[in-house]
PDB file of C-alpha atoms in Angstrom:
ATOM      1  CA  MET A  26      -2.492 -14.116   0.558  1.00 91.00           C
ATOM      2  CA  PHE A  27      -0.431 -11.263   1.897  1.00 92.00           C
ATOM      3  CA  ARG A  28       3.196 -10.419   2.459  1.00 95.00           C
ATOM      4  CA  VAL A  29       4.575  -7.512   4.453  1.00 96.00           C
ATOM      5  CA  THR A  30       8.232  -6.518   4.630  1.00 97.00           C
ATOM      6  CA  SER A  31      10.134  -3.380   5.434  1.00 97.00           C
ATOM      7  CA  ASP A  32      13.489  -1.883   4.547  1.00 96.00           C
ATOM      8  CA  PRO A  33      14.595   0.277   7.495  1.00 96.00           C
ATOM      9  CA  VAL A  34      17.660   1.555   5.599  1.00 95.00           C
ATOM     10  CA  ARG A  35      15.485   2.954   2.807  1.00 95.00           C
ATOM     11  CA  ASN A  36      12.653   3.670   5.293  1.00 96.00           C
ATOM     12  CA  ARG A  37      10.089   1.749   3.212  1.00 97.00           C
ATOM     13  CA  LEU A  38       7.194  -0.571   3.809  1.00 97.00           C
ATOM     14  CA  TYR A  39       6.311  -3.152   1.153  1.00 97.00           C
ATOM     15  CA  ILE A  40       2.835  -4.689   1.185  1.00 94.00           C
ATOM     16  CA  THR A  41       1.587  -7.367  -1.200  1.00 92.00           C
ATOM     17  CA  LEU A  42      -2.117  -8.263  -1.120  1.00 88.00           C
ATOM     18  CA  ALA A  43      -3.452 -10.968  -3.435  1.00 88.00           C
ATOM     19  CA  GLY A  44      -6.545 -13.078  -3.984  1.00 87.00           C
ATOM     20  CA  HIS A  45      -9.557 -12.674  -1.733  1.00 85.00           C
ATOM     21  CA  LEU A  46      -8.563 -11.493   1.741  1.00 83.00           C
ATOM     22  CA  GLU A  47     -11.341 -12.632   4.039  1.00 85.00           C
ATOM     23  CA  GLY A  48     -11.927 -11.405   7.616  1.00 83.00           C
ATOM     24  CA  PRO A  49      -9.361 -13.325   9.729  1.00 90.00           C
ATOM     25  CA  GLU A  50      -6.609 -13.196   7.110  1.00 90.00           C
ATOM     26  CA  ARG A  51      -7.317  -9.506   6.476  1.00 89.00           C
ATOM     27  CA  GLN A  52      -7.023  -8.779  10.217  1.00 90.00           C
ATOM     28  CA  THR A  53      -3.726 -10.689  10.373  1.00 93.00           C
ATOM     29  CA  ALA A  54      -2.444  -8.725   7.383  1.00 92.00           C
ATOM     30  CA  ILE A  55      -3.376  -5.404   8.993  1.00 92.00           C
ATOM     31  CA  LYS A  56      -1.590  -6.367  12.225  1.00 94.00           C
ATOM     32  CA  ALA A  57       1.513  -7.329  10.225  1.00 95.00           C
ATOM     33  CA  ILE A  58       1.417  -4.025   8.328  1.00 94.00           C
ATOM     34  CA  LEU A  59       1.203  -1.966  11.513  1.00 94.00           C
ATOM     35  CA  ALA A  60       3.923  -4.040  13.221  1.00 95.00           C
ATOM     36  CA  GLU A  61       6.339  -3.518  10.301  1.00 96.00           C
ATOM     37  CA  ALA A  62       5.502   0.191  10.117  1.00 96.00           C
ATOM     38  CA  ALA A  63       6.372   0.581  13.803  1.00 95.00           C
ATOM     39  CA  GLY A  64      10.044  -0.023  12.975  1.00 95.00           C
ATOM     40  CA  LEU A  65      10.220   2.794  10.420  1.00 97.00           C
ATOM     41  CA  ALA A  66      10.910   6.497  10.847  1.00 96.00           C
ATOM     42  CA  PRO A  67       8.218   9.133  10.202  1.00 95.00           C
ATOM     43  CA  GLY A  68       7.942   9.947   6.519  1.00 94.00           C
ATOM     44  CA  PHE A  69       8.400   6.308   5.494  1.00 96.00           C
ATOM     45  CA  GLY A  70       7.346   5.375   1.984  1.00 95.00           C
ATOM     46  CA  VAL A  71       4.868   2.604   1.231  1.00 94.00           C
ATOM     47  CA  ILE A  72       4.497   0.471  -1.871  1.00 94.00           C
ATOM     48  CA  THR A  73       1.347  -1.634  -1.918  1.00 89.00           C
ATOM     49  CA  ASP A  74       1.211  -4.269  -4.630  1.00 91.00           C
ATOM     50  CA  ILE A  75      -2.436  -5.085  -5.298  1.00 85.00           C
ATOM     51  CA  SER A  76      -1.848  -6.365  -8.828  1.00 84.00           C
ATOM     52  CA  ALA A  77      -3.384  -9.740  -7.910  1.00 85.00           C
ATOM     53  CA  LEU A  78      -5.932  -8.552  -5.314  1.00 81.00           C
ATOM     54  CA  HIS A  79      -9.612  -9.132  -5.940  1.00 77.00           C
ATOM     55  CA  ALA A  80     -12.149  -6.549  -4.828  1.00 72.00           C
ATOM     56  CA  SER A  81     -13.233  -6.775  -1.226  1.00 72.00           C
ATOM     57  CA  ASP A  82     -16.652  -6.616   0.390  1.00 75.00           C
ATOM     58  CA  GLN A  83     -17.788  -3.610   2.436  1.00 76.00           C
ATOM     59  CA  ASP A  84     -16.193  -4.951   5.637  1.00 82.00           C
ATOM     60  CA  GLY A  85     -12.912  -5.395   3.797  1.00 77.00           C
ATOM     61  CA  PHE A  86     -13.140  -1.877   2.451  1.00 70.00           C
ATOM     62  CA  LYS A  87     -13.672  -0.506   5.967  1.00 79.00           C
ATOM     63  CA  ASP A  88     -10.779  -2.567   7.373  1.00 82.00           C
ATOM     64  CA  LEU A  89      -8.412  -1.307   4.688  1.00 77.00           C
ATOM     65  CA  LEU A  90      -9.552   2.263   5.295  1.00 76.00           C
ATOM     66  CA  ARG A  91      -8.809   1.874   9.030  1.00 82.00           C
ATOM     67  CA  ALA A  92      -5.369   0.430   8.224  1.00 85.00           C
ATOM     68  CA  LYS A  93      -4.544   3.403   5.996  1.00 82.00           C
ATOM     69  CA  ALA A  94      -5.696   5.786   8.741  1.00 84.00           C
ATOM     70  CA  SER A  95      -3.414   3.996  11.219  1.00 89.00           C
ATOM     71  CA  LEU A  96      -0.465   4.393   8.861  1.00 90.00           C
ATOM     72  CA  LYS A  97      -1.272   8.087   8.584  1.00 87.00           C
ATOM     73  CA  LEU A  98      -1.086   8.368  12.387  1.00 89.00           C
ATOM     74  CA  LYS A  99       2.324   6.656  12.299  1.00 91.00           C
ATOM     75  CA  GLY A 100       3.633   9.421  10.028  1.00 91.00           C
ATOM     76  CA  VAL A 101       3.468   7.739   6.637  1.00 92.00           C
ATOM     77  CA  GLY A 102       5.064   9.565   3.732  1.00 92.00           C
ATOM     78  CA  PRO A 103       4.478   8.801   0.055  1.00 91.00           C
ATOM     79  CA  ILE A 104       2.161   5.888  -0.676  1.00 89.00           C
ATOM     80  CA  LEU A 105       2.499   4.241  -4.058  1.00 90.00           C
ATOM     81  CA  ARG A 106       0.682   1.237  -5.435  1.00 87.00           C
ATOM     82  CA  VAL A 107       1.108  -1.381  -8.095  1.00 91.00           C
ATOM     83  CA  ALA A 108      -2.273  -2.274  -9.578  1.00 83.00           C
ATOM     84  CA  LYS A 109      -3.508  -4.095 -12.650  1.00 73.00           C
ATOM     85  CA  LEU A 110      -7.062  -5.308 -11.941  1.00 61.00           C
ATOM     86  CA  PRO A 111      -9.381  -2.351 -12.659  1.00 62.00           C
ATOM     87  CA  ILE A 112     -11.898  -3.114  -9.881  1.00 60.00           C
ATOM     88  CA  SER A 113      -9.165  -3.391  -7.230  1.00 58.00           C
ATOM     89  CA  ARG A 114      -7.539  -0.204  -8.490  1.00 62.00           C
ATOM     90  CA  ILE A 115     -10.852   1.665  -8.256  1.00 67.00           C
ATOM     91  CA  GLN A 116     -11.514   0.359  -4.750  1.00 63.00           C
ATOM     92  CA  VAL A 117      -8.058   1.334  -3.496  1.00 64.00           C
ATOM     93  CA  GLU A 118      -8.424   4.778  -5.080  1.00 67.00           C
ATOM     94  CA  ARG A 119     -11.630   5.225  -3.078  1.00 68.00           C
ATOM     95  CA  ILE A 120      -9.825   4.172   0.122  1.00 64.00           C
ATOM     96  CA  THR A 121      -7.040   6.625  -0.664  1.00 61.00           C
ATOM     97  CA  GLU A 122      -9.436   9.509  -1.285  1.00 66.00           C
ATOM     98  CA  GLN A 123     -11.497   8.784   1.828  1.00 64.00           C
ATOM     99  CA  GLY A 124      -8.295   8.503   3.846  1.00 60.00           C
ATOM    100  CA  GLY A 125      -7.442  12.069   2.876  1.00 63.00           C
ATOM    101  CA  TYR A 126      -4.224  11.565   0.934  1.00 62.00           C
ATOM    102  CA  SER A 127      -3.056  10.958  -2.622  1.00 63.00           C
ATOM    103  CA  SER A 128      -1.278   7.990  -4.130  1.00 70.00           C
ATOM    104  CA  GLU A 129       0.426   7.281  -7.426  1.00 80.00           C
ATOM    105  CA  CYS A 130      -0.165   4.065  -9.347  1.00 83.00           C
ATOM    106  CA  PHE A 131       2.469   2.047 -11.227  1.00 86.00           C
ATOM    107  CA  GLU A 132       2.605  -1.075 -13.384  1.00 84.00           C
ATOM    108  CA  SER A 133       5.517  -2.678 -11.487  1.00 90.00           C
ATOM    109  CA  LEU A 134       7.243  -2.733  -8.118  1.00 92.00           C
ATOM    110  CA  GLU A 135      10.474  -1.599  -9.775  1.00 93.00           C
ATOM    111  CA  GLU A 136       8.792   1.520 -11.202  1.00 93.00           C
ATOM    112  CA  ALA A 137       7.303   2.360  -7.803  1.00 93.00           C
ATOM    113  CA  ASP A 138      10.662   1.860  -6.066  1.00 94.00           C
ATOM    114  CA  LEU A 139      12.347   4.180  -8.572  1.00 94.00           C
ATOM    115  CA  ARG A 140       9.673   6.813  -7.908  1.00 94.00           C
ATOM    116  CA  LEU A 141      10.308   6.615  -4.150  1.00 94.00           C
ATOM    117  CA  ASP A 142      14.034   7.020  -4.858  1.00 92.00           C
ATOM    118  CA  GLU A 143      13.163  10.140  -6.878  1.00 92.00           C
ATOM    119  CA  LEU A 144      11.022  11.530  -4.099  1.00 89.00           C
ATOM    120  CA  ALA A 145      13.694  10.817  -1.489  1.00 87.00           C
ATOM    121  CA  THR A 146      16.494  12.531  -3.414  1.00 84.00           C
ATOM    122  CA  GLY A 147      14.493  15.147  -5.295  1.00 79.00           C
ATOM    123  CA  THR A 148      16.077  14.030  -8.577  1.00 70.00           C
ATOM    124  CA  LYS A 149      15.206  11.733 -11.420  1.00 66.00           C
ATOM    125  CA  PRO A 150      17.448   8.691 -11.901  1.00 55.00           C
ATOM    126  CA  ALA A 151      19.676   8.673 -14.985  1.00 54.00           C
ATOM    127  CA  GLY A 152      18.544   6.587 -17.901  1.00 51.00           C
TER     128      GLY A 152
END
């Protein structure tokens, strides 16, 4: 299962990946991610929620690595993730490292959104 949305006003891409994404569904998800990213300005932030994603096979790993590289070419800014399953977190960290960029990890979408707000304004929210 996957869901991809964007918020052009906040210049953000939201990706949710869950369960076991097999070949055809994974390819559809990647196309949806790149299509949504096309409507955002360079420097756009990304929050990927993989809290319910199961580890992928080697082909899945390569597909996700190619998707991250494509986002990099589109001018992606900060990439944050929400992760709870240790094996998925480890796999995505490997993709991030091999893609040549860093990513922060959070326990919830709300925390990640607040961090992007911080990065966009250069200040920490009150509270």
